Short mmCIF file of C-alpha atoms in Angstrom, two decimals:
data_model
loop_
_atom_site.label_atom_id
_atom_site.label_comp_id
_atom_site.label_asym_id
_atom_site.label_seq_id
_atom_site.Cartn_x
_atom_site.Cartn_y
_atom_site.Cartn_z
CA MET A 647 0.00 0.00 0.00
CA SER A 648 2.85 2.41 0.75
CA GLU A 649 4.32 1.75 -2.72
CA PHE A 650 1.01 2.80 -4.28
CA LEU A 651 1.10 6.06 -2.31
CA ASN A 652 4.63 6.71 -3.61
CA VAL A 653 3.52 6.25 -7.25
CA LEU A 654 0.33 8.26 -6.90
CA PRO A 655 1.96 11.74 -7.23
CA VAL A 656 3.83 10.57 -10.33
CA LEU A 657 0.59 9.42 -11.99
CA ALA A 658 -1.43 12.48 -10.94
CA CYS A 659 -0.02 14.75 -13.65
CA PRO A 660 -0.58 12.50 -16.72
CA VAL A 661 -3.99 11.37 -15.50
CA GLY A 662 -5.03 14.96 -14.79
CA MET A 663 -3.83 16.11 -18.22
CA GLY A 664 -5.72 13.29 -19.92
CA ALA A 665 -8.89 14.20 -18.04
CA MET A 666 -8.54 17.87 -18.97
CA MET A 667 -8.01 17.03 -22.64
CA TRP A 668 -11.05 14.77 -22.62
CA PHE A 669 -13.25 17.46 -21.05
CA MET A 670 -11.98 20.10 -23.48
CA MET A 671 -12.69 17.87 -26.47
CA ARG A 672 -16.21 17.16 -25.21
CA SER A 673 -16.99 20.86 -24.73
CA GLY A 674 -15.46 21.74 -28.13
CA ASN A 675 -17.70 19.27 -29.97
CA LYS A 676 -20.85 21.01 -28.76
CA ASN A 677 -19.84 24.21 -30.51
CA ALA A 678 -18.72 22.42 -33.68
CA ALA A 679 -21.90 20.34 -33.91
CA ALA A 680 -24.08 23.36 -34.64
CA PRO A 681 -22.27 25.50 -37.21
CA ASP A 682 -23.70 28.91 -37.90
CA THR A 683 -25.20 28.68 -41.39
CA LYS A 684 -26.05 32.36 -41.61
CA ALA A 685 -23.46 34.66 -43.06
CA ASP A 686 -22.68 37.68 -40.96
CA PRO A 687 -24.51 40.67 -42.50
CA ARG A 688 -21.66 42.93 -41.46
CA GLU A 689 -19.24 40.85 -43.54
CA GLN A 690 -21.55 41.10 -46.55
CA GLU A 691 -21.85 44.86 -46.14
CA LEU A 692 -18.09 45.20 -45.74
CA ALA A 693 -17.49 43.27 -48.95
CA ALA A 694 -19.98 45.46 -50.82
CA LEU A 695 -18.35 48.63 -49.49
CA ARG A 696 -14.88 47.41 -50.45
CA ALA A 697 -16.09 46.68 -53.98
CA GLU A 698 -17.63 50.16 -54.17
CA VAL A 699 -14.41 51.80 -52.98
CA ASP A 700 -12.39 49.85 -55.56
CA GLY A 701 -14.76 50.97 -58.30
CA LEU A 702 -14.51 54.61 -57.23
CA ARG A 703 -10.73 54.44 -57.10
CA ASN A 704 -10.62 53.06 -60.63
CA ARG A 705 -12.91 55.87 -61.82
CA VAL A 706 -10.81 58.60 -60.22
CA ARG A 707 -7.42 57.33 -61.36
CA PRO A 708 -7.69 54.54 -63.88
CA GLU A 709 -4.74 52.24 -64.38
CA PRO A 710 -2.52 53.45 -67.23
CA GLY A 711 -2.97 51.68 -70.52
CA PRO A 712 -0.15 50.83 -72.95
CA LYS A 713 -0.15 54.33 -74.51
CA GLU A 714 -0.44 56.19 -71.21
CA GLN A 715 2.60 54.65 -69.57
CA GLU A 716 5.61 56.87 -68.92
CA PRO A 717 8.59 56.25 -71.18
CA THR A 718 11.46 54.39 -69.61
CA ARG A 719 14.98 55.75 -69.85
#
């Protein structure tokens, strides 16, 4: 019995880590089981605004074409 008490502190760390990993995996599966199927409306609005800004930038200063490029020296 005294030998078991000597080994108990050595086994406490691995057993405790295994238990923590098991509990963390169980709690993580609950969140992953119900994925959010709706897209965030803020992300959609942000994408639309970015596209609008890109379009306005191209209107204000269009990219130079072959004839509009500066000559190289």
